[in-house]
Short mmCIF file of C-alpha atoms in Angstrom, two decimals:
data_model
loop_
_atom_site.label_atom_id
_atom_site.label_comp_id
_atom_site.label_asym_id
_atom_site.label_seq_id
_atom_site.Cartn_x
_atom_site.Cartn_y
_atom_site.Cartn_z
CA UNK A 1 31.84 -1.29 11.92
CA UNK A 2 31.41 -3.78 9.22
CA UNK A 3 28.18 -3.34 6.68
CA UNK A 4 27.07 -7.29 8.33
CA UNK A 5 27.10 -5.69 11.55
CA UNK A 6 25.47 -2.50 10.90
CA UNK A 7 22.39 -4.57 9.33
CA UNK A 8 22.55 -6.96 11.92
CA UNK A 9 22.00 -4.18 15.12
CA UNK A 10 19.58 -2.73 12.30
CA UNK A 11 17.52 -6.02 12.36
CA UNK A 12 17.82 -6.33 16.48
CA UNK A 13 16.05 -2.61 16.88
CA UNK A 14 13.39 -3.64 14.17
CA UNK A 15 12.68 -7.15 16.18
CA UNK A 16 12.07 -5.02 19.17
CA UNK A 17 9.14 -2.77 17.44
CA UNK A 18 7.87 -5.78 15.49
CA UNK A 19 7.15 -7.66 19.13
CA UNK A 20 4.11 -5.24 20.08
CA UNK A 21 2.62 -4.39 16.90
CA UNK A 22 2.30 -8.19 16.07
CA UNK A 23 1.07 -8.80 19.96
CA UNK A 24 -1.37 -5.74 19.37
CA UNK A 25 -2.51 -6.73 16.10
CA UNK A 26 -3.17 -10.42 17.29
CA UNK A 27 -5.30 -8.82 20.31
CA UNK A 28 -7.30 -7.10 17.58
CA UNK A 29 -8.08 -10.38 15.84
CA UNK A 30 -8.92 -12.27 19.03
CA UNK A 31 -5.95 -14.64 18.68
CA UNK A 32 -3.37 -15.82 20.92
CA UNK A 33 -0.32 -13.44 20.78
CA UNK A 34 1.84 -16.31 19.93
CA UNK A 35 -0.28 -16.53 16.60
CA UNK A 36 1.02 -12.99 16.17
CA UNK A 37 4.78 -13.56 16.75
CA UNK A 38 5.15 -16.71 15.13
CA UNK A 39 3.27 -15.24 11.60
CA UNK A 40 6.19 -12.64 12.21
CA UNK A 41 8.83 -14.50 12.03
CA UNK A 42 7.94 -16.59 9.28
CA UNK A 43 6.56 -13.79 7.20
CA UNK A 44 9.56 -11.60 8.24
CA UNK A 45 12.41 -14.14 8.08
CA UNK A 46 11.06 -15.83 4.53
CA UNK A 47 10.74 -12.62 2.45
CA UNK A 48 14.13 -11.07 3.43
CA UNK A 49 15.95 -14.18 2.72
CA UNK A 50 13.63 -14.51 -0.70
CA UNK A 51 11.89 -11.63 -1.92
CA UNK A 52 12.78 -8.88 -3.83
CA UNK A 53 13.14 -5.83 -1.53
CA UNK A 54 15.78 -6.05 0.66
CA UNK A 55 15.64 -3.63 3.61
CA UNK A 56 11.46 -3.84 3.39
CA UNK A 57 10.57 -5.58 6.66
CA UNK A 58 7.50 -7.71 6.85
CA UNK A 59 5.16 -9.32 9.10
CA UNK A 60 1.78 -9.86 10.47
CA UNK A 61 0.07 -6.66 10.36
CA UNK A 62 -2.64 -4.93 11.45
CA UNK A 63 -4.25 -4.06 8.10
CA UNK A 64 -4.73 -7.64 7.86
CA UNK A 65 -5.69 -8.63 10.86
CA UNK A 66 -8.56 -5.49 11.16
CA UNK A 67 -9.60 -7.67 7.77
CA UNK A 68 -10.22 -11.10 9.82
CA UNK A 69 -12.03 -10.22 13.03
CA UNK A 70 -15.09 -11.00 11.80
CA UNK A 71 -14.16 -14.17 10.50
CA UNK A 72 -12.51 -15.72 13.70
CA UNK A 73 -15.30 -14.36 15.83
CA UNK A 74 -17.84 -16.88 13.63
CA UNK A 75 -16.28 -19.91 12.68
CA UNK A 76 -12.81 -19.85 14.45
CA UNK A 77 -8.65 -20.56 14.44
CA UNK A 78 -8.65 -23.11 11.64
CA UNK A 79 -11.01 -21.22 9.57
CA UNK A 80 -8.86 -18.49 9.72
CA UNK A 81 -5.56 -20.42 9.36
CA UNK A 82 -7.38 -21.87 6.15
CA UNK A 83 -7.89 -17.85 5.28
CA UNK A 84 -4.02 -17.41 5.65
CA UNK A 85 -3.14 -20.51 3.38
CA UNK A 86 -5.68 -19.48 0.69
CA UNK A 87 -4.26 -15.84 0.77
CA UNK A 88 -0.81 -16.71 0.98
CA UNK A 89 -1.64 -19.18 -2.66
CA UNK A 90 -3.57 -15.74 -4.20
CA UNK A 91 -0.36 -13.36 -3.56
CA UNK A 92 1.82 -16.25 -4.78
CA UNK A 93 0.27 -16.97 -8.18
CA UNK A 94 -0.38 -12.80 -8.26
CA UNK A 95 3.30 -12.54 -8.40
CA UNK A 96 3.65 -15.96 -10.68
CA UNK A 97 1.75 -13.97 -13.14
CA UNK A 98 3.74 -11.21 -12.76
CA UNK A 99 1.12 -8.38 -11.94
CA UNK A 100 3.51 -6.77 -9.43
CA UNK A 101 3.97 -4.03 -11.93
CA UNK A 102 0.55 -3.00 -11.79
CA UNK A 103 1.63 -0.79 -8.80
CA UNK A 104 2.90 1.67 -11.38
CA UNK A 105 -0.40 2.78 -11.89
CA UNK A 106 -0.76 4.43 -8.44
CA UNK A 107 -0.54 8.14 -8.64
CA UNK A 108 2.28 9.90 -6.49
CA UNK A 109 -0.45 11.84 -4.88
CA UNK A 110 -1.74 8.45 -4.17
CA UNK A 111 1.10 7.40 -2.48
CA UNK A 112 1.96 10.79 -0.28
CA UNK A 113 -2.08 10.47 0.66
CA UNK A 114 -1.25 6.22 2.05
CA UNK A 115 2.69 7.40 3.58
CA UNK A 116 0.59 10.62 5.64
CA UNK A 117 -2.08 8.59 6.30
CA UNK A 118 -0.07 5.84 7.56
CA UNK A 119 1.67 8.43 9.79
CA UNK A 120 -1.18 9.65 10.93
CA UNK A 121 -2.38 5.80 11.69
CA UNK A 122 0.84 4.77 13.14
CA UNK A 123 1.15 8.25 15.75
CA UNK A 124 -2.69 7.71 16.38
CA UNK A 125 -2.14 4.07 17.59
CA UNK A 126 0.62 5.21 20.20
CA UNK A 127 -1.91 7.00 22.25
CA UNK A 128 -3.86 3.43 22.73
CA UNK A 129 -0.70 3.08 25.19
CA UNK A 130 -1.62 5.84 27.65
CA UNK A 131 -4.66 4.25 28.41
CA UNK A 132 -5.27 1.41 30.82
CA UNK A 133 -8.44 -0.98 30.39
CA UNK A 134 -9.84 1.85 28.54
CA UNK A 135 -8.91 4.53 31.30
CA UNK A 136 -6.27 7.36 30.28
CA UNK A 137 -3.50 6.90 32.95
CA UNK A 138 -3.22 9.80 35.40
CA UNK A 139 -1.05 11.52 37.68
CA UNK A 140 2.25 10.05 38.36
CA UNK A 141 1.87 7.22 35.89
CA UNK A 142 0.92 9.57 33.30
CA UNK A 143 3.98 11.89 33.85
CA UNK A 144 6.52 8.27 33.90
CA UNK A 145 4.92 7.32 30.52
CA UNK A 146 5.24 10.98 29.26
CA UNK A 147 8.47 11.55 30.41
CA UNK A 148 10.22 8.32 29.17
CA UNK A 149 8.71 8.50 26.02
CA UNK A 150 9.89 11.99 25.56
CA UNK A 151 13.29 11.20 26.48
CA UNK A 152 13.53 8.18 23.83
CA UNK A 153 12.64 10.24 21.03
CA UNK A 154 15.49 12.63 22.43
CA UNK A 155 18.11 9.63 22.45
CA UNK A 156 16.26 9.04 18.89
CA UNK A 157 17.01 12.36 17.80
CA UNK A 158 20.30 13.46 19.24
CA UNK A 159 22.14 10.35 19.67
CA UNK A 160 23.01 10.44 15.67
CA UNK A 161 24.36 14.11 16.33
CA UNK A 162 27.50 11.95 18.66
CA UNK A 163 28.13 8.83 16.71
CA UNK A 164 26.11 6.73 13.87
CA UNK A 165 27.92 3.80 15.35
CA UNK A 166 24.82 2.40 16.56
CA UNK A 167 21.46 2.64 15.52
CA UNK A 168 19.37 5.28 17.39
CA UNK A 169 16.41 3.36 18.37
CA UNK A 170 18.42 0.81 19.49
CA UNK A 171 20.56 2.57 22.27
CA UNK A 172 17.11 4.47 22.91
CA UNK A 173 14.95 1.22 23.85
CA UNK A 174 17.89 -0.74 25.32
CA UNK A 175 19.09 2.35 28.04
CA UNK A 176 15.24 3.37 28.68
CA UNK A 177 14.62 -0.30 29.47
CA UNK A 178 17.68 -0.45 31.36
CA UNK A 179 17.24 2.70 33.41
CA UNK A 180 13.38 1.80 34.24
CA UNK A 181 14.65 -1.99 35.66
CA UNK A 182 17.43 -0.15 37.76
CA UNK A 183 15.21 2.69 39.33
CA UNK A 184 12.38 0.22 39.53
CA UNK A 185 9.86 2.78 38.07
CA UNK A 186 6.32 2.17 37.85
CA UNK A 187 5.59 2.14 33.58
CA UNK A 188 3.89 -0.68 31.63
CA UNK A 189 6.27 -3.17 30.02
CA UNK A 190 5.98 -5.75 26.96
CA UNK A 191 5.16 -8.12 29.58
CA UNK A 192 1.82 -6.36 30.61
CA UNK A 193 0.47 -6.71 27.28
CA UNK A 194 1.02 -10.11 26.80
CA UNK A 195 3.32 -13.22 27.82
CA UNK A 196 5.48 -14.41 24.73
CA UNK A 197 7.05 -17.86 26.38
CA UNK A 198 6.23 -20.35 24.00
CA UNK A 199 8.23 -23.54 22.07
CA UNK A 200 8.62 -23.84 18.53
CA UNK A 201 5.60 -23.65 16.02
CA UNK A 202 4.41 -27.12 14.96
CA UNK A 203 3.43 -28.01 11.27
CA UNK A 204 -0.09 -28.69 10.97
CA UNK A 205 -3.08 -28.07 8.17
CA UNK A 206 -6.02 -26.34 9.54
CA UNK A 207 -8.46 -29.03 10.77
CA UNK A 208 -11.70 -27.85 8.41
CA UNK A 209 -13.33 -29.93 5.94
CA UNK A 210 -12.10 -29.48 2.05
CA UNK A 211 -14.79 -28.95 0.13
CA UNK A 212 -16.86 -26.58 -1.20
CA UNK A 213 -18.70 -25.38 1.74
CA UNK A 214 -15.69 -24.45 3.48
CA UNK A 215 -14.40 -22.26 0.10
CA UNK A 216 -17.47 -20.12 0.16
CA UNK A 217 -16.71 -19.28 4.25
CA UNK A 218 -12.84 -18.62 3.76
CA UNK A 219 -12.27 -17.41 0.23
CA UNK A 220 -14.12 -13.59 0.49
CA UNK A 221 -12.07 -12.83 3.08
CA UNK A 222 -8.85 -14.67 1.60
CA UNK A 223 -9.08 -12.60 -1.51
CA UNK A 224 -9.76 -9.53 0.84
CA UNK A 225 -6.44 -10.22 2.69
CA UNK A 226 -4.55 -10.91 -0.53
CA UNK A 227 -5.89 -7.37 -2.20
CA UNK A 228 -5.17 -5.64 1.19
CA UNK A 229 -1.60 -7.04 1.71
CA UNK A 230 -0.68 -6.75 -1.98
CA UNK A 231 -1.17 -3.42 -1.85
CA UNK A 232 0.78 -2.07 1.57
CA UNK A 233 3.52 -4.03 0.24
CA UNK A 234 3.72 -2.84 -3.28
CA UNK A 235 3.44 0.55 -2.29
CA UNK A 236 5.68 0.50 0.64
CA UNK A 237 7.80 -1.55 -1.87
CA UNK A 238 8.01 1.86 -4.00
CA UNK A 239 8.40 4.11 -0.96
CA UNK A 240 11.81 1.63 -0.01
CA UNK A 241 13.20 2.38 -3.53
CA UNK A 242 12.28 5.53 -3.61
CA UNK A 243 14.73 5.78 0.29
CA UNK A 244 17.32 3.79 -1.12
CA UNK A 245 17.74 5.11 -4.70
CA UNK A 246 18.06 1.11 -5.74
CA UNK A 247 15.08 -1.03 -7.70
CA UNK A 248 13.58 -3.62 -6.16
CA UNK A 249 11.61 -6.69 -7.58
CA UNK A 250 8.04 -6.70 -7.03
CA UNK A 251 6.82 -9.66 -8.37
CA UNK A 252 9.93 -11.84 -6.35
CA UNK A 253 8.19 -10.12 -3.63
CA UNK A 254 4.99 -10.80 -4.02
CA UNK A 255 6.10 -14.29 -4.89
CA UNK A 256 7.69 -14.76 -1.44
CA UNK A 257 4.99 -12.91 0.28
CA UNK A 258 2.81 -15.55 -0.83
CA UNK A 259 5.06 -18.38 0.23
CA UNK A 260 5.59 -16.80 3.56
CA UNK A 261 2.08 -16.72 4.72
CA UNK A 262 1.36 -19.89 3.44
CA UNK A 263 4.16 -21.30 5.88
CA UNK A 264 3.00 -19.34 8.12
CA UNK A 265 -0.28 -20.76 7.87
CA UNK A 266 0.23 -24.33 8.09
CA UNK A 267 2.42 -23.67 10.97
CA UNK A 268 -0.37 -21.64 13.22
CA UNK A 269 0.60 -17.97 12.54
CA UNK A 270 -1.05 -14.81 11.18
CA UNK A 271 -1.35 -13.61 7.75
CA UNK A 272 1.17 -10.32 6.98
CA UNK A 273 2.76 -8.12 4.82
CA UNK A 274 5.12 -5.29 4.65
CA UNK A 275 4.62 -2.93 7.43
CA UNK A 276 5.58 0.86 6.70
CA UNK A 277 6.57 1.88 10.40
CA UNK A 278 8.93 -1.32 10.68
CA UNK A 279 10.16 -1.08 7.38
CA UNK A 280 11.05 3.00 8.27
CA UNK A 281 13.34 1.87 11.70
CA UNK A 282 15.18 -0.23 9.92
CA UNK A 283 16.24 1.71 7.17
CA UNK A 284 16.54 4.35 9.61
CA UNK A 285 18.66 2.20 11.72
CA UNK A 286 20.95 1.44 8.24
CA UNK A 287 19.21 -1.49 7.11
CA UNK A 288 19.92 -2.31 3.45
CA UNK A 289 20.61 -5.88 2.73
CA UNK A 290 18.44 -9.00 3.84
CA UNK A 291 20.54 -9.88 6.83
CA UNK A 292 18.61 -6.89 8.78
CA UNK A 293 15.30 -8.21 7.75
CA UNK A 294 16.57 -11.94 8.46
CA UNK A 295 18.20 -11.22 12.01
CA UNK A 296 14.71 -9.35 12.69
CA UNK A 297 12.85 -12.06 11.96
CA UNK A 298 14.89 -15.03 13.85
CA UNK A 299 15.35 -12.46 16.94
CA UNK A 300 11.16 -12.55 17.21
CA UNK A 301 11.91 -16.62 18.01
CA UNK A 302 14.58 -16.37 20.05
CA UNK A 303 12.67 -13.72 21.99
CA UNK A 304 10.01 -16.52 22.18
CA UNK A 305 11.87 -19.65 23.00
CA UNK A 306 14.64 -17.97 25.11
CA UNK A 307 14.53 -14.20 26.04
CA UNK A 308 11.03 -13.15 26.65
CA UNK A 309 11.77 -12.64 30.28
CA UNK A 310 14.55 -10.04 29.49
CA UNK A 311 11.68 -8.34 26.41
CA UNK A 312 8.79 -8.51 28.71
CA UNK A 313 10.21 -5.65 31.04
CA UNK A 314 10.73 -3.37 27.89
CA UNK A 315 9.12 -0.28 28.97
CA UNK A 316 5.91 0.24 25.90
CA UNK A 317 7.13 3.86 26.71
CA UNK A 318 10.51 3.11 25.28
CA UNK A 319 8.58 1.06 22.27
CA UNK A 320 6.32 4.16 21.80
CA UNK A 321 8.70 6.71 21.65
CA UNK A 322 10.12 4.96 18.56
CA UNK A 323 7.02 4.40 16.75
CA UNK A 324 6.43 8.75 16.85
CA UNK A 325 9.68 9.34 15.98
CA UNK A 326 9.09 6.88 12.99
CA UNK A 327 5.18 8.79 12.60
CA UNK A 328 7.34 11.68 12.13
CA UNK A 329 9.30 10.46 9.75
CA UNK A 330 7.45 8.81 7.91
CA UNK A 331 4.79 11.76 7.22
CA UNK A 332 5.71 13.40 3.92
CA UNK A 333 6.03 17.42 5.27
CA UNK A 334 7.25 18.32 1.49
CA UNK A 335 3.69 17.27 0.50
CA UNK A 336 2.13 20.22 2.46
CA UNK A 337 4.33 22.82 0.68
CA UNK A 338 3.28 21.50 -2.11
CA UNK A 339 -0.05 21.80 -2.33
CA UNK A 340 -0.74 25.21 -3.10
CA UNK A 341 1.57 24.76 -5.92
CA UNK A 342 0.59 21.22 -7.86
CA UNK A 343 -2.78 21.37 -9.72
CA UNK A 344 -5.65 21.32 -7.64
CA UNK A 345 -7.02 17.58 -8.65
CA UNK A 346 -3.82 16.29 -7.21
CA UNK A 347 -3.72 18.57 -3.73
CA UNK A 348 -7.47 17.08 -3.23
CA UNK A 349 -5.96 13.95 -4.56
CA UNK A 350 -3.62 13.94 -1.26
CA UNK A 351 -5.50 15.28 1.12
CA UNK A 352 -8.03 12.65 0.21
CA UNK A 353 -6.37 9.49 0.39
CA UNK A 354 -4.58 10.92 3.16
CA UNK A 355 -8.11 11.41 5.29
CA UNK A 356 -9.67 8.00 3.93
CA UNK A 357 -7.13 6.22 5.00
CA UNK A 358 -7.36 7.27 8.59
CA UNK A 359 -11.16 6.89 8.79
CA UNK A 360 -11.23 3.58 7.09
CA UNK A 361 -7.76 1.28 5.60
CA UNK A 362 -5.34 1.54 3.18
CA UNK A 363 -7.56 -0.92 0.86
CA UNK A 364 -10.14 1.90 0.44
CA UNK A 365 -8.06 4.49 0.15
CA UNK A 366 -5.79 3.22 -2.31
CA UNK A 367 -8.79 2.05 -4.39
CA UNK A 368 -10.53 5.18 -3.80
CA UNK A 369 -7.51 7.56 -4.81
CA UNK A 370 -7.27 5.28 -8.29
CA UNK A 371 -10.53 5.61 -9.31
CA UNK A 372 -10.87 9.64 -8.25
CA UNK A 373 -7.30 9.90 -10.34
CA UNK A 374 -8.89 7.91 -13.02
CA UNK A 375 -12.17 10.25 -13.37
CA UNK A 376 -10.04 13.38 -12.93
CA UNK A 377 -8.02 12.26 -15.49
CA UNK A 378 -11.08 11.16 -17.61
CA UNK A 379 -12.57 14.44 -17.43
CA UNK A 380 -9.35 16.70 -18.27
CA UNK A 381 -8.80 14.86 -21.10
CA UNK A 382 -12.66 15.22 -22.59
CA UNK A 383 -12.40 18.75 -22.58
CA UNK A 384 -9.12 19.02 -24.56
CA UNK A 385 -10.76 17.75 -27.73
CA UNK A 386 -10.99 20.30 -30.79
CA UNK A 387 -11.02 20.31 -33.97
CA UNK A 388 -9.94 22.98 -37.15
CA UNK A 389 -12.88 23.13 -39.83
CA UNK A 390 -11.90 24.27 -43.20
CA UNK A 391 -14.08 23.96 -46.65
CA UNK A 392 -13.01 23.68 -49.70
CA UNK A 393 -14.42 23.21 -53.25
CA UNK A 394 -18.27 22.62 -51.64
CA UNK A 395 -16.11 20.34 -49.05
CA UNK A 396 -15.79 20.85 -45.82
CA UNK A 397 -12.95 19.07 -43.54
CA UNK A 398 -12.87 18.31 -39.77
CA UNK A 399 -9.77 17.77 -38.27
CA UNK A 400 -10.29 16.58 -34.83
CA UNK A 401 -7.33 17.03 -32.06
CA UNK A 402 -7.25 14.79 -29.05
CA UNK A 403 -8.51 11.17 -27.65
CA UNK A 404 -11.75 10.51 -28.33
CA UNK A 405 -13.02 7.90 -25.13
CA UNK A 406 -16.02 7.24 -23.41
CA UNK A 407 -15.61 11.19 -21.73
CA UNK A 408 -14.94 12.73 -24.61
CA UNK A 409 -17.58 11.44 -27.07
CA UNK A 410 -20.59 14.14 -25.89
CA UNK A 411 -17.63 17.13 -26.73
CA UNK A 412 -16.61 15.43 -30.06
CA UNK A 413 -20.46 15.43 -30.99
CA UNK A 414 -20.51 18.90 -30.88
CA UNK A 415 -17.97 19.83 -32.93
CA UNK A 416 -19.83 18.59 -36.32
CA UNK A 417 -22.32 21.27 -37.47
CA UNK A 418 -24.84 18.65 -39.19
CA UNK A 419 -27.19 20.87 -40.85
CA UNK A 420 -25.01 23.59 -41.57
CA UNK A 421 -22.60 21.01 -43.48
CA UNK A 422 -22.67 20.52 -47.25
CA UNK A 423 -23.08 17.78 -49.23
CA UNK A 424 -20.29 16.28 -48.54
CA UNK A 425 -17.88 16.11 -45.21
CA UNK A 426 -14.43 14.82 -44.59
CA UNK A 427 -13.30 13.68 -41.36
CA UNK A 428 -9.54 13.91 -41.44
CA UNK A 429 -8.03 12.00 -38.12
CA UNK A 430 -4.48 12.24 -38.60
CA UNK A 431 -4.46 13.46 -35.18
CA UNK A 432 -7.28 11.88 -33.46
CA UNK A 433 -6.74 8.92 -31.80
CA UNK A 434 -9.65 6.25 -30.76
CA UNK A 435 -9.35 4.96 -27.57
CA UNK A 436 -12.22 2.55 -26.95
CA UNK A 437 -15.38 1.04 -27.87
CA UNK A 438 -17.37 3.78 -27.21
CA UNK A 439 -14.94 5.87 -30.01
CA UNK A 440 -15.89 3.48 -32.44
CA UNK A 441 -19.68 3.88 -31.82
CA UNK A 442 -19.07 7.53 -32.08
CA UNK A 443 -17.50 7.69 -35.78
CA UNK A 444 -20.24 4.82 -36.66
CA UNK A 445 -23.10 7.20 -34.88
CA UNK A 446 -21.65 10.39 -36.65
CA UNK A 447 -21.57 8.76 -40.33
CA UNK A 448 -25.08 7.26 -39.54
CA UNK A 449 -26.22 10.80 -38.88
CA UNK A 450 -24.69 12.52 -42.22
CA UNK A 451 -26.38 8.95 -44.26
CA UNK A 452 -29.85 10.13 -42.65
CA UNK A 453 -29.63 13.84 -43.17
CA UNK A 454 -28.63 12.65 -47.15
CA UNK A 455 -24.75 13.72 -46.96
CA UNK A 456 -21.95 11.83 -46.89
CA UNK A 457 -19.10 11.47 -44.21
CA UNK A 458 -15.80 10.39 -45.38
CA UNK A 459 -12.85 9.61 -43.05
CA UNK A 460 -9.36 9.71 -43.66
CA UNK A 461 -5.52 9.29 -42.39
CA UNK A 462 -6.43 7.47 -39.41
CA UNK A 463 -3.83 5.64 -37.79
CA UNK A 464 -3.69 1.93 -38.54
CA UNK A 465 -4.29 1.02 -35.02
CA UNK A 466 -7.97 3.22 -35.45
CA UNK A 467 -8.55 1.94 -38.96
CA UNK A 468 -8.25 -1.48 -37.78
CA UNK A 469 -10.34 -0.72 -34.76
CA UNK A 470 -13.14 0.57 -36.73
CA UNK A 471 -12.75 -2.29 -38.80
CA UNK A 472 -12.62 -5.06 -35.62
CA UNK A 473 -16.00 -3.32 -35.05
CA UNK A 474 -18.02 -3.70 -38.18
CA UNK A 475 -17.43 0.14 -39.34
CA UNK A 476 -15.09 0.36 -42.39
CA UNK A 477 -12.78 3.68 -42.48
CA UNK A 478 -11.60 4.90 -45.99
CA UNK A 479 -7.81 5.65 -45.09
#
């Protein structure tokens, strides 16, 4: 089979899991399903055919849409189409600017804690299936629902085992949907969640006033949904390379992220980004090139001009079977045999991010991982400054090892023996490097100290960077 056809069928199983996450999502916001869908095929259909990831499948997800509830519940639609416009311009110019490469500065452990946590999200979420206006099914509908989901993640597994002719997922959804409309069973379809009919989205700005008053509503949660969809798509950005042993452009994609909710916007749909579990089928399914995320995206229009009688008797078993088998997946297992054997700041590290990001979002986490990275690293790094004290000819000479930084200042204090010092005392920083403000308060402090007590401080073979620090700052350094 040709590569254009294996990325096509790719694209076809990924529009068929994108249908009732974007439906579910919507439901979550308290907007029309069709809101949902259409965001997902602009959002999916622009950044394959523009950004810089291809194989990453986008659209309007749930991280987003958790972000906007309380928005639409006060002031509306076209407040919150005005939301999606305004986030859509603050990816955009993000990736104008070129800031896409600030996702190198997420830890790995950061990144297994979001992909387990993710896992955990996207297995969690399944479950909401098996219930019925908040009522766990029982009985006989319970054992249909168990049983057909059990048997797609068997085609899932197995089918790849016979021939990789076809994508997995695929042939699972299509011949459990097919054998549930043939022995009439009694399961919940697409259908039951929502009807998808619709025409084609209509170009339209979002009927709010332009001033001022209206900023102040929409842009706190605009930049929310901008820092929220940045993020899942930078980092499930990474964990695509990282699959497909290629590089991928992040700024292009955040670039066409922004342009793709702003369409989306003016044309009545969600706000999105990348979305892990989608973006996992159809690489799975042998997704690679922007046709699969292209065909995924124009499939979720067909589906709603044409075909939504033929995807509304999907069986959600069929859908949910998929979305565990891509939980599975997705869930890094190496990281748990790893972390008795990685340093313990990075196994809490994991575990961490992992936890907050199933009790609260992937914006906390993330955020929360950096900054506990950030202080661990802070704090390692303080206690690895030392220094070798020698004293020669009524002289004595420091030579301080390490960074001295805001964390390390209180350990470099200590190293200088003030009264016990003679007359005169040379600091000799050929291998002490100053970081920050608060190292150039440090030396100044130090030399005030040696003025007071009537001795004199003298510091040498700094670096030019330090010597012109110190000098930036007011504090001349003899070099």
């Amino acid at each position: 089979m040709s590569k254009f056809s294996h990325n096509a069928l790719a694209g076809l199983t990924t529009s068929f899991a994108l249908v009732p996450e974007c439906i579910a999502f919507a439901l979550v916001a308290h907007l029309n399903p069709l809101t949902g869908l259409y965001g997902a095929f602009f959002i999916c259909t622009i950044t394959a055919l523009f950004g810089g990831r291809p194989g990453m499948i986008s659209g309007a997800a749930g991280s987003m849409a958790v972000v906007i509830v309380a928005l639409v519940a006060q002031h509306g639609l076209q407040y919150f189409l005005a939301t999606v416009l305004l986030s859509g311009l603050i990816m955009l110019l993000f990736g104008v600017l070129r800031l896409g490469k600030l996702v190198s500065m997420v830890p790995h452990p950061v990144m297994l804690g979001f992909v387990n946590g993710l896992a955990i999200v996207i297995a969690w979420s399944q479950l909401q299936h098996f219930k019925v206006d908040g009522q766990w099914l029982q009985g006989s509908a319970l054992a249909w629902m168990a049983g057909l989901v059990l048997l797609t993640m068997m085609v899932v597994y197995w089918l790849p085992r016979v021939t990789k002719a076809l994508p997995p997922a695929l042939v699972a959804i299509l011949g459990v949907g097919l054998l549930a409309w043939l022995l009439q069973l009694p399961v919940h379809t697409l259908g039951d969640m929502a009807h998808i009919a619709g025409g084609l989205p209509s170009f339209a700005l979002p009927a709010v006033p332009f001033d001022m008053a209206t900023l102040r509503i929409v842009l706190p949660y605009a930049a929310l949904m901008a820092m929220v969809g940045l993020l899942e798509t930078l980092l499930t950005f990474n964990l695509t390379d990282e699959i497909t042993a290629t590089r991928g452009l992040p700024d292009r994609e955040c670039v066409a992220l922004g342009a793709a909710n702003l369409a989306s916007g003016l044309f009545g749909g969600m706000g999105g980004c990348a979305m892990i579990g989608q973006t996992m089928i159809n690489l799975s399914s042998g997704g690679r090139t922007r046709v699969s995320g292209a065909v995924a995206g124009i499939m979720i229009l067909l589906f709603i001009l044409f075909l939504s009688p033929l995807i509304e008797r999907i069986p959600l078993a069929a859908l949910v079977g998929v979305m565990l088998v891509v939980a599975q997946q997705t869930f890094a297992w190496s990281s748990l045999q790893v972390l008795g054997k990685v340093p313990r700041h990075d196994a809490l590290l994991i575990v961490a991010v992992t936890v907050i990001t199933v009790a609260t979002d992937l914006a906390t986490a993330v955020l929360c991982g950096i900054v506990i990275a950030a202080l661990s690293f802070a704090w390692r790094h303080a206690r690895e400054i030392r220094t070798e004290a020698t004293v020669t000819d009524s002289v004595k000479t420091y030579t301080p090892h390490g960074t001295l930084f805001f964390a390390s200042v209180a350990g470099f204090n200590e190293l200088f023996d003030l009264q016990g010092d003679p007359q005169q005392v040379v600091l000799d920083g050929r291998y002490l490097r100053l970081a920050d403000h608060s190292a150039v308060v440090a030396v100044a402090a130090l030399s005030e100290r040696y003025a007071r007590a009537g001795k004199a401080l003298q510091v040498l073979h700094l670096s030019e960077r330090c010597v012109l620090l110190l000098q930036r700052s007011g504090v001349m350094a003899t070099a």
